[in-house]
XYZ file of C-alpha atoms in Angstrom:
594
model
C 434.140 10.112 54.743
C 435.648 8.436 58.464
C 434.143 5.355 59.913
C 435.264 4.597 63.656
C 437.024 1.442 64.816
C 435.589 0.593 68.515
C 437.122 -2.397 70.256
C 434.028 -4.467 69.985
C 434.700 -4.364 65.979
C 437.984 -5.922 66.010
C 436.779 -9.086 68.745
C 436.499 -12.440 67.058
C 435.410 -13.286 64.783
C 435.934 -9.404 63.416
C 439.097 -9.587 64.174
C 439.568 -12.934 62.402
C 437.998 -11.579 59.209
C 440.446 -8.203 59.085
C 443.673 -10.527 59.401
C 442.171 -13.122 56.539
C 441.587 -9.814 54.450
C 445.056 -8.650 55.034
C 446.792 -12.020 53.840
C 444.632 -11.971 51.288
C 444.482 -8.703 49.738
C 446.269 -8.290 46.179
C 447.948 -5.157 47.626
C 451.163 -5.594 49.685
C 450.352 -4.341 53.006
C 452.828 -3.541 56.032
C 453.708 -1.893 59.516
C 456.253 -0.333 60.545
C 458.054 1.003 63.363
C 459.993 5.175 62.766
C 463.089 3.195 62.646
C 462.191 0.993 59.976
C 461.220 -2.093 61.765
C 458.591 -4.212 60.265
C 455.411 -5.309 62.904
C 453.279 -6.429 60.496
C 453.651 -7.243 56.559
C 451.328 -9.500 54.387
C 451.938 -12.056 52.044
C 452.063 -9.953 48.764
C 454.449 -7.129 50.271
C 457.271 -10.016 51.502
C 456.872 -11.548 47.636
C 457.457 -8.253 46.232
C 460.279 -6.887 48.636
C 461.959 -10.650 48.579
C 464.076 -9.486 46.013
C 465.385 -6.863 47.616
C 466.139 -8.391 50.807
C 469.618 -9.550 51.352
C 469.693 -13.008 52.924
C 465.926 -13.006 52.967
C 466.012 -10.680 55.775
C 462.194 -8.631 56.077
C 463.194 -7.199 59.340
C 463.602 -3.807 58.780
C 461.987 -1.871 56.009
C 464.854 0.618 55.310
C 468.078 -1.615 55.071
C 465.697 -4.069 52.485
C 465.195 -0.861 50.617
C 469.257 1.038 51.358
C 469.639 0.567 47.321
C 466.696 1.932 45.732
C 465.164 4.226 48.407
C 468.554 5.554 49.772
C 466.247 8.449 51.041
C 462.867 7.033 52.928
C 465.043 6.845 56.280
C 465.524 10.606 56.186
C 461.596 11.087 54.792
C 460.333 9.124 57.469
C 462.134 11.587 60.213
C 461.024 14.337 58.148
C 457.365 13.499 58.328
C 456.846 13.290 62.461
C 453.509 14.752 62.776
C 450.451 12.093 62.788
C 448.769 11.661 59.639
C 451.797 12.989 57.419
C 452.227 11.133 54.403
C 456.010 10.268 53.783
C 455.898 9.460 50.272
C 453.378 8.349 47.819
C 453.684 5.947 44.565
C 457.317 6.356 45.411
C 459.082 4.249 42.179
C 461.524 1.456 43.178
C 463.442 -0.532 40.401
C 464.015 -3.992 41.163
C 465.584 -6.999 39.442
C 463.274 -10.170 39.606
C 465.560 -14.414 40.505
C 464.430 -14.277 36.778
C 466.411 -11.274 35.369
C 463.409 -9.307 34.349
C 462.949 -5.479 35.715
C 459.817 -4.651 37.533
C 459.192 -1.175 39.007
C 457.613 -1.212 42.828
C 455.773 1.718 44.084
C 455.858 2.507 47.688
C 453.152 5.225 49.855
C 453.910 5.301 53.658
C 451.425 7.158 56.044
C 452.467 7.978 59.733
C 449.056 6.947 61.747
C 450.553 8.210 65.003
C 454.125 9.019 65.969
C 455.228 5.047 66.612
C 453.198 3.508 63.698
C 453.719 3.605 60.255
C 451.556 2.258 58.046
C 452.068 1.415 54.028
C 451.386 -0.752 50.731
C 453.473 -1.336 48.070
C 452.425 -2.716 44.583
C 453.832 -3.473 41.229
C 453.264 -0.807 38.697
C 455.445 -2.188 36.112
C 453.189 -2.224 33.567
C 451.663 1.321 34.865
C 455.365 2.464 33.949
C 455.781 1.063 30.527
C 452.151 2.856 29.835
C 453.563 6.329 31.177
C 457.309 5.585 28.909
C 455.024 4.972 25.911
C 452.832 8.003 26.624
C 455.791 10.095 26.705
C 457.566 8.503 24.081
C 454.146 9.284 21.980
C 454.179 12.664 23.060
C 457.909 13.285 22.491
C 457.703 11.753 18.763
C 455.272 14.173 18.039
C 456.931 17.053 19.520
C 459.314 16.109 17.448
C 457.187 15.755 14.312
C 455.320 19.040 14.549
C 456.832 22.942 13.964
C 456.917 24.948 17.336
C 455.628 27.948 15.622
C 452.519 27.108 13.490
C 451.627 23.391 15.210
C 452.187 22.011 11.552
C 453.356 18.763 11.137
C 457.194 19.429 9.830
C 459.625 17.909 7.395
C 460.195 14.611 9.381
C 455.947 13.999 9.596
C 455.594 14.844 6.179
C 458.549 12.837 4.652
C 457.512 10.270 6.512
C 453.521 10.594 5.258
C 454.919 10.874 1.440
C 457.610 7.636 1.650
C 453.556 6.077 3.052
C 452.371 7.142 0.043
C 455.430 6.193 -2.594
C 455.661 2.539 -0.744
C 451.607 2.435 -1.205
C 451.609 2.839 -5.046
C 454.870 0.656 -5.865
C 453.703 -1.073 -9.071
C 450.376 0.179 -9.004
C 450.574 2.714 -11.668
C 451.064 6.345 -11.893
C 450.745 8.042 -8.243
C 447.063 9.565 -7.598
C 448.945 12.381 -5.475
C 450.660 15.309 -5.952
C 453.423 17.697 -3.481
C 453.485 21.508 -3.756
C 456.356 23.451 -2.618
C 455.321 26.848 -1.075
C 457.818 29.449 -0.870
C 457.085 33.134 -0.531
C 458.641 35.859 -2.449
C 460.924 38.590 -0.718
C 459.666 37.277 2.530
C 463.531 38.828 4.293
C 461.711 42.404 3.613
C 459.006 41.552 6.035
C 461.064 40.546 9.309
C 463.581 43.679 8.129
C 460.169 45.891 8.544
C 458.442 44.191 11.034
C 461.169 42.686 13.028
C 461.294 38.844 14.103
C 458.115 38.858 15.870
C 455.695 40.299 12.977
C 457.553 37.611 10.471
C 456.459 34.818 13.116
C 453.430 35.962 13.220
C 452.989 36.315 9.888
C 454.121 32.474 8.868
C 451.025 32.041 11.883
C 448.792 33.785 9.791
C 450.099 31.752 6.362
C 449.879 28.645 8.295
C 446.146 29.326 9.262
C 445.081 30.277 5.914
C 446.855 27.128 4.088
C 445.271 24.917 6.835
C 442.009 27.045 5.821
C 442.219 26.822 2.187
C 443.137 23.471 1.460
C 439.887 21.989 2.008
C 439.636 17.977 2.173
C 437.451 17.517 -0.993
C 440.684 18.340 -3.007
C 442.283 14.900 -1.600
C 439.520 13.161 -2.933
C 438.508 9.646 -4.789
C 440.739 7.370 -3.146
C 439.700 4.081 -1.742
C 442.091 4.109 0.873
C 442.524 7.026 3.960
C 443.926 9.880 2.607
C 447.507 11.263 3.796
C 446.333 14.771 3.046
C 449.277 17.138 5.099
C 450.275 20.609 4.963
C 453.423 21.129 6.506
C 455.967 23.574 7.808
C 459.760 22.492 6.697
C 461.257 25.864 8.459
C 461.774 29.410 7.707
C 459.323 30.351 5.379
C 458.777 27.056 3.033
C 455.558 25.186 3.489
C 454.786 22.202 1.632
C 451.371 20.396 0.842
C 450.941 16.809 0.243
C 447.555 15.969 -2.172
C 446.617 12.788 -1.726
C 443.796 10.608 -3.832
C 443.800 12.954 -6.807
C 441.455 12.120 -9.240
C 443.111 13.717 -12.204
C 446.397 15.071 -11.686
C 445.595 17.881 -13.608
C 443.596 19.413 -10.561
C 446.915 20.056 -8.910
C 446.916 23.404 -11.348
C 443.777 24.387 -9.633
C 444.399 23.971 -6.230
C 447.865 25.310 -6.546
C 446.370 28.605 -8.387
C 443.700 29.233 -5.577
C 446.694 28.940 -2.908
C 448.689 31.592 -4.854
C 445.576 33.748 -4.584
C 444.422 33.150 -1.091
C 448.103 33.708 0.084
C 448.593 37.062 -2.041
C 445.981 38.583 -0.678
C 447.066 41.476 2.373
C 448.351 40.280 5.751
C 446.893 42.654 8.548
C 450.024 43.091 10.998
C 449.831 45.299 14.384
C 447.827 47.724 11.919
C 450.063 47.183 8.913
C 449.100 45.754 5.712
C 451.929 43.385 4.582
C 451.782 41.824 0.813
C 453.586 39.178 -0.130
C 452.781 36.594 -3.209
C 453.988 32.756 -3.162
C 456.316 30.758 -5.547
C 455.058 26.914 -5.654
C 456.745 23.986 -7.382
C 455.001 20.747 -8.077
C 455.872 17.317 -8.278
C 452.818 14.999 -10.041
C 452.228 12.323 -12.330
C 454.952 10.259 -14.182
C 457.857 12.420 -12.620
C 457.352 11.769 -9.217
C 460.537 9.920 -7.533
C 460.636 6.885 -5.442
C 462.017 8.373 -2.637
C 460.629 10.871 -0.260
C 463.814 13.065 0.047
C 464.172 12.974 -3.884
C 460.347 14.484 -4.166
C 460.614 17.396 -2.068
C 464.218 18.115 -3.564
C 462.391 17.876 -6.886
C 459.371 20.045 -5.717
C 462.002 22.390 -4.292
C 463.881 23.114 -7.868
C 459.799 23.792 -9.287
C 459.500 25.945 -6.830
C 463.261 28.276 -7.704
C 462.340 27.884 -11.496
C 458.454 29.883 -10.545
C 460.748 32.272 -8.554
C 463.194 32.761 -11.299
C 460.027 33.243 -14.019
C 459.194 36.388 -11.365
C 457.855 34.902 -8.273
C 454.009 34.650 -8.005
C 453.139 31.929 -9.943
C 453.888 27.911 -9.841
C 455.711 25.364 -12.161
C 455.293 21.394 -12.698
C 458.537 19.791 -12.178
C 460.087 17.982 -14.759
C 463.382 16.071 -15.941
C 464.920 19.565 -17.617
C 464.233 21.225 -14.705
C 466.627 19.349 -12.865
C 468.995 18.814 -15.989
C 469.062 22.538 -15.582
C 469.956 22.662 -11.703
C 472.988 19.949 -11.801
C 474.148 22.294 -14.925
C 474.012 24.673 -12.332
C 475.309 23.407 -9.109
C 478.782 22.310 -11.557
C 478.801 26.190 -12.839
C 478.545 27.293 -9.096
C 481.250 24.859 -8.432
C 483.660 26.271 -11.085
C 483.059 29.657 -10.247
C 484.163 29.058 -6.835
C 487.555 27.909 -8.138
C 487.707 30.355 -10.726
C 487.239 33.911 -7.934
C 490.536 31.617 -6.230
C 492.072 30.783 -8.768
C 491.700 34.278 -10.473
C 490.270 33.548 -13.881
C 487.835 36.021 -13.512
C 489.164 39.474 -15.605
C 487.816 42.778 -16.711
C 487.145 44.072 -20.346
C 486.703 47.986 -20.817
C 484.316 49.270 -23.708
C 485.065 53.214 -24.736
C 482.015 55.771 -24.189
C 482.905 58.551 -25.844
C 481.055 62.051 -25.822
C 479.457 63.139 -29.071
C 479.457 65.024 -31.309
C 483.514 65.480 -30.740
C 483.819 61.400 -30.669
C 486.210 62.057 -27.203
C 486.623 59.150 -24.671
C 484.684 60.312 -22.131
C 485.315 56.803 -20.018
C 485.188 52.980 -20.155
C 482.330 50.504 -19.164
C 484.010 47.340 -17.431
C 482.506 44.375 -17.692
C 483.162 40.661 -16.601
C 484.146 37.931 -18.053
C 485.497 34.495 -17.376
C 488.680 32.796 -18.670
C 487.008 29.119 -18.654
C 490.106 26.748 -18.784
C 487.898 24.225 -20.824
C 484.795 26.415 -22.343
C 487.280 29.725 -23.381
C 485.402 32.987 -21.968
C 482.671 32.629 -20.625
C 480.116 35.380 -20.553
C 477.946 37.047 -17.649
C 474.667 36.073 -18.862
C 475.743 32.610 -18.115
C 477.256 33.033 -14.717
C 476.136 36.516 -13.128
C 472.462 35.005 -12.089
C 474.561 31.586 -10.840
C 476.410 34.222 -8.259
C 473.609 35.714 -7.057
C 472.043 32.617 -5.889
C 474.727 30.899 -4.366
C 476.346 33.997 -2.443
C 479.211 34.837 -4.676
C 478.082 37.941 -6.586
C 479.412 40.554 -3.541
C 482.757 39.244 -4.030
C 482.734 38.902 -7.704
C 481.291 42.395 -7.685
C 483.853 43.554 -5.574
C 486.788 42.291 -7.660
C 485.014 44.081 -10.824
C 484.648 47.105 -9.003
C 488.387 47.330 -7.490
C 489.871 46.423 -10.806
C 488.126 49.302 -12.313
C 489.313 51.795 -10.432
C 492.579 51.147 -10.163
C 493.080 50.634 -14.272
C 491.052 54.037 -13.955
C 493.570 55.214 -11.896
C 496.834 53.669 -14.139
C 495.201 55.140 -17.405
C 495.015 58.564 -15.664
C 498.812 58.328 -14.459
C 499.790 57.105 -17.968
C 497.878 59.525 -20.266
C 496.927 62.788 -17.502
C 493.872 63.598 -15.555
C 491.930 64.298 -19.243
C 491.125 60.777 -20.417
C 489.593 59.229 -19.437
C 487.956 60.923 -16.609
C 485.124 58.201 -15.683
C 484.774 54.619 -15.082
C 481.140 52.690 -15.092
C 480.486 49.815 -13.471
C 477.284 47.652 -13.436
C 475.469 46.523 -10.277
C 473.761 43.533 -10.038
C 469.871 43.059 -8.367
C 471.288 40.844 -5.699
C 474.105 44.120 -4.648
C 471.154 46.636 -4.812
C 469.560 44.696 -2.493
C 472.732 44.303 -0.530
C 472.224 46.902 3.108
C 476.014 47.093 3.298
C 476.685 47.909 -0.638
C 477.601 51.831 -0.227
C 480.255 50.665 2.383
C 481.499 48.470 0.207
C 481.943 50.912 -2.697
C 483.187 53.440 0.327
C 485.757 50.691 0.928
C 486.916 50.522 -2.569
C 487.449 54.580 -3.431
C 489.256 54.587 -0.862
C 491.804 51.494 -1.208
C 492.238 52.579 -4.760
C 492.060 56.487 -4.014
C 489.705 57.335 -7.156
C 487.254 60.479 -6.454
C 483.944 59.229 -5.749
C 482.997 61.755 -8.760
C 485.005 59.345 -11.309
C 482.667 56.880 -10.755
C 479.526 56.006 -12.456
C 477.487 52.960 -11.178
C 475.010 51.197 -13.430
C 471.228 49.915 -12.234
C 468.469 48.504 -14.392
C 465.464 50.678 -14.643
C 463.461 47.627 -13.531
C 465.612 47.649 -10.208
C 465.843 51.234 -10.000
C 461.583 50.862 -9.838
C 461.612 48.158 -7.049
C 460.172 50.570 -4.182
C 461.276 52.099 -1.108
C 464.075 50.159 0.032
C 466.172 50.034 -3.474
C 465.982 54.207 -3.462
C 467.393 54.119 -0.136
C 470.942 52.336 -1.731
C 470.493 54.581 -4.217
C 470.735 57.682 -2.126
C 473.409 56.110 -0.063
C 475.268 55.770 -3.245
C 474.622 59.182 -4.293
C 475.615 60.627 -0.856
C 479.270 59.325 -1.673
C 479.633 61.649 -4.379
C 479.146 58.939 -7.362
C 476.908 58.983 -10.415
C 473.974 57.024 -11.139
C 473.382 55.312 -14.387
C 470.076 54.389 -15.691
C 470.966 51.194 -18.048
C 469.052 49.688 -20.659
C 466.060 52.191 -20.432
C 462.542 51.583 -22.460
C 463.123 48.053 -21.588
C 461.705 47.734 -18.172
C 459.066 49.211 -15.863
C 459.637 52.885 -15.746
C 458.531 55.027 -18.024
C 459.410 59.154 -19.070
C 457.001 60.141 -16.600
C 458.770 58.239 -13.633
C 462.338 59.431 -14.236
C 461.423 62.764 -12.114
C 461.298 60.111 -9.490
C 464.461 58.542 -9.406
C 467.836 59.312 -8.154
C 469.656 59.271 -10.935
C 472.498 61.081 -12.925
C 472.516 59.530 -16.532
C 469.823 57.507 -18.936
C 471.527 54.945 -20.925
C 468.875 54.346 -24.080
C 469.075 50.894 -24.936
C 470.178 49.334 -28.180
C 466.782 48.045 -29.365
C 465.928 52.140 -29.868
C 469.147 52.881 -31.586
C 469.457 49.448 -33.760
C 466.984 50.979 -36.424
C 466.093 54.334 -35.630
C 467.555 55.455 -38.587
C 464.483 53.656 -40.367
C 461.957 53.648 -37.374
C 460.447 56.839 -36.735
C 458.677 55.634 -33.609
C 462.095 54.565 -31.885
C 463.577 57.834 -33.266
C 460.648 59.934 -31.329
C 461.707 57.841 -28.678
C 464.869 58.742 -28.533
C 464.372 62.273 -28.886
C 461.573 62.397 -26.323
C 463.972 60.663 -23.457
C 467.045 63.153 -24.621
C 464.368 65.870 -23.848
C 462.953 64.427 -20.879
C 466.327 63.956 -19.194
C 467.749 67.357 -20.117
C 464.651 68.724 -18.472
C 465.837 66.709 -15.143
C 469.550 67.811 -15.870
C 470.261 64.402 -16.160
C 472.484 63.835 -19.100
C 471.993 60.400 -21.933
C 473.937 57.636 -23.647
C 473.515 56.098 -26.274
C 474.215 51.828 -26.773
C 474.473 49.655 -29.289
C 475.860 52.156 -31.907
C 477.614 50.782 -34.836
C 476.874 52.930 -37.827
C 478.486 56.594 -38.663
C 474.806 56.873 -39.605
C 473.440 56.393 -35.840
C 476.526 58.230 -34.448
C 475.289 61.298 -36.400
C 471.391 60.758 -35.918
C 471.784 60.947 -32.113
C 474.247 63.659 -32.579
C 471.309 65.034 -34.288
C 468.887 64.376 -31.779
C 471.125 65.735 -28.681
C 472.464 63.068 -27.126
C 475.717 63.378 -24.670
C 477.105 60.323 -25.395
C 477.598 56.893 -27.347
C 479.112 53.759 -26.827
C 479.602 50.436 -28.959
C 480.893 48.732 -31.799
C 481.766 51.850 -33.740
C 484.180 52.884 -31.642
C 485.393 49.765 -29.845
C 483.807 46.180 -28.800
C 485.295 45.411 -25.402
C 488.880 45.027 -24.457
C 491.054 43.583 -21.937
C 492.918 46.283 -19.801
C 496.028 45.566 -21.984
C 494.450 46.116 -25.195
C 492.455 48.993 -24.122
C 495.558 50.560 -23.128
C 497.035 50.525 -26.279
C 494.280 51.295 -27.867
C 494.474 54.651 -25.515
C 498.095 55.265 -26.797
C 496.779 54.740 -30.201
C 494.206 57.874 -30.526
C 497.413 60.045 -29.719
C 496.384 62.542 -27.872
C 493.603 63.062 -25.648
C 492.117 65.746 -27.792
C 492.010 63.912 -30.988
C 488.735 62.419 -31.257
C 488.151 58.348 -31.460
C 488.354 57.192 -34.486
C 485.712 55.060 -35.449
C 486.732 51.128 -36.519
C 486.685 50.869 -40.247
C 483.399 48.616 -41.250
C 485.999 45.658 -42.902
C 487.203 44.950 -39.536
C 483.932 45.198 -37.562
């Protein structure tokens, strides 16, 4: 809406009442000329431009401004048309006889082409309103995951040291922390790429958010810090506050397992995954925040190490275990540089003739303080801490070039085959048939001297294992079944799998001379593999007795104690040079010196 000024509106005593209002207003008011000159300024605009005027000179509007409006000359020129606003709540620092900062802001209108007309007002404390808006706004960008719009670690740490500081001296804490990690989760963004994983850890987000209803942070006088929480990549953590009885952590952490197993739909894919959880409640919950989720975080390895799926309460042993295990990881760092890592070579020899057919090489560890060290106690340790493709790869190399030296020494009839186990963290390695590519041909050994060993419960892990299987296979190696009966697969699967040889495992050949159960075994899987044209070994054999039952029972091949325990390269050498000649047959170790 306009209103018209006639001239009869500005006569006295109008005109007497519009100058009193313009002294008087709150607002600083002013005219000016294009070239800055002032006509007309109020009280209120000369107090709040005083400090900017040099010499207490109000003259001219742009040299009291020069410093902190370098540009309103060049606006003013800019804006030549009447009615043109040159700037509006333009922000001017200033520095106040008493030292303190206030802002000014400054809106200029041209009314016709030699008038300018303005106001200027301090909106200092506007300012520090707007700084502490953003300031809000950029703590909690900071405090909340881009992906999911979950609080993240630094919310949640902070939420749980609120909690921790609450309780000091109060007694046990009445909350509890759950570690969410999910299992196998890099086999989703391999599939799907990186957009179905994000959208996926969307999904998981929305259905923790979802699940975790507020009646399970519940019986607390004081506000509950209830949070679930992104920390990054794929771990989640929730923070149970107000727990009645901190044996309802089991519950709640049983019915997120569930809710999170269940199928994923995914651009028209069903995805599975299942959850690992660790929990931190009751009398072993830390003091510090940091301490917690660390805590929470070893649960959570320990549930994936027990098979994933599933969740475990934190306690002292636990992390007994992982300091045990963090010095181990330490020592077998120094030990791949300082080379006291070595191979030992146990004879398989064909049967009946009791002919080295080849040597298994194993591991070990020359421990300069323990002795040797086995692989049980170290093998998992490399896995988890990245070593295992290098220790792997020294096993492997070694191998085949004492393969090789053997064959120069004692000709191209014994042995004629090497075996070498691979661990489940190599299977699942993309790049593992390069590597053994690498090797065969650093050492020059024929691919066909080689036999690798698998577990039959990796062997069974789905689609993405038989693929490094076949890649293996395709370099003209041979595939070892190892320790079979013991895991998932069964006679009826073996059809299935790409694979050359079935080792039977010792617990069948221990006391099938007595068992007739493990002796049907036996003879079932020799039958069952002969069927496939794959071809069997026997472990674990010790007695002339089993030696000439699985003879009995058509088995290629045995290896153990009979014959040899493991040796190092030196000592298997000579016990090579021992047996003569490579058609006498092994002869067996006499039972006083077994």
């Amino acid at each position: 809406m306009s209103a018209e000024i006639n001239a009869e509106d500005l006569q006295p005593p109008n005109l007497e009442a519009l100058i009193q209002f313009l002294y008087q207003a709150p607002t600083g008011l002013l005219q000016i000329r294009p070239d800055g000159t002032v006509t007309m300024m109020n009280p209120r605009s000369a107090q709040l431009l005083m400090p900017l005027a040099r010499q207490g000179n109000l003259d001219n509007l742009f040299e009291v401004l020069a410093e902190v409006a370098p540009d309103l000359r060049a606006m003013v020129a800019a804006a030549a048309e009447p009615g043109a606003l040159v700037c509006e709540g333009l922000r001017m620092p200033v520095l106040t006889p008493t030292r303190s900062r206030r802002v000014l802001g400054l809106s200029l209108l041209r009314l016709e082409v030699h008038t300018l007309m303005g106001c200027v007002n301090d909106v200092t404390h506007e300012v520090e309103l707007e700084q502490q808006r953003l300031a809000s706004r950029m703590r909690d960008a900071s405090r909340t995951d881009g992906l999911t719009q979950m609080p993240n670690r630094a919310a949640v740490l902070e939420r749980l040291q609120q909690a921790l500081e609450r309780l000091e001296g109060s007694g046990p804490p009445d909350f509890a922390v759950l570690f969410i990690n999910f299992d196998r989760f890099n086999r989703v963004n391999l599939t799907l790429g990186q957009e179905g994983g994000d959208r996926l850890l969307r999904m998981v987000a929305e259905r923790l958010n979802s699940t975790v209803r507020q009646r399970d942070a519940v019986g607390s006088p004081h506000e509950a810090l209830h949070t679930t929480a992104r920390l990054g990549g794929d771990e989640f953590v929730l923070l149970l506050d107000g727990l009645r009885d901190s044996e309802d952590v089991h519950s709640v952490a049983q019915r997120l397992i569930d809710t999170l197993s269940r199928p994923y739909l995914i651009n028209g894919t069903e995805v599975h995954i299942s959850a690992s959880i660790g929990v931190v409640a009751g009398v072993h919950t830390a003091s510090l925040a940091n301490t917690v989720l660390q805590d929470a975080s070893l649960a959570m390895q320990e549930a994936k190490r027990a098979g994933g799926g599933r969740h475990v309460l934190f306690t002292p042993s636990i992390k007994d275990r992982a300091t045990r295990r963090g010095v181990m990881e330490h020592e077998l760092r120094h030990a791949l540089e300082q080379k006291e890592l070595f191979v030992v070579y146990q004879p398989i020899v064909e049967l009946p003739e009791a002919r080295v057919a080849g040597f298994e090489a194993l591991v070990r560890w020359q421990h300069p303080e323990r002795g040797v060290v086995s692989p049980i106690e170290f093998i998992e340790i490399a896995e988890e801490c990245g070593l295992i493709g290098a220790l792997g790869e020294f096993v492997l190399d070694s191998a085949c070039r004492q393969l090789m030296a053997w064959q120069r020494q004692f000709g191209s009839t014994m042995p004629r085959m090497i075996s070498v186990n691979l661990s489940r963290a190599q299977l699942n390695d993309a790049e593992i048939a390069k590597q053994v590519e690498r090797v065969l041909h650093a050492t020059r050994m024929p691919a066909a001297s080689l036999q690798l060993e698998v577990t039959e419960s990796m062997a069974a892990q789905g689609d993405d294992i038989r693929t490094r299987l076949l890649e293996l296979k395709a370099l003209g190696i041979a595939l070892a079944l190892d320790d079979f009966g013991t895991g998932y697969s069964s006679l009826a699967c073996l059809g299935q799998l790409p694979i050359d040889v079935v080792k039977i495992d010792r617990s069948f050949v221990a006391d099938a001379e007595t068992n007739l159960h493990k002796r049907v075994l036996i003879e079932a899987t020799v039958r069952v593999a002969r069927s496939l044209g794959m071809r069997t070994t026997a472990e674990g054999v010790e007695t002339d007795g089993q030696a000439a039952l699985l003879t009995t029972l058509g088995c290629d091949k045995g290896q153990g104690y009979l014959w040899s325990r493991p040796m190092t390269a030196r000592a298997a050498t000579q016990w090579l040079a021992a047996q003569s000649e490579a058609s006498r047959p092994v002869e067996a170790v006499p039972a006083s010196v077994r």
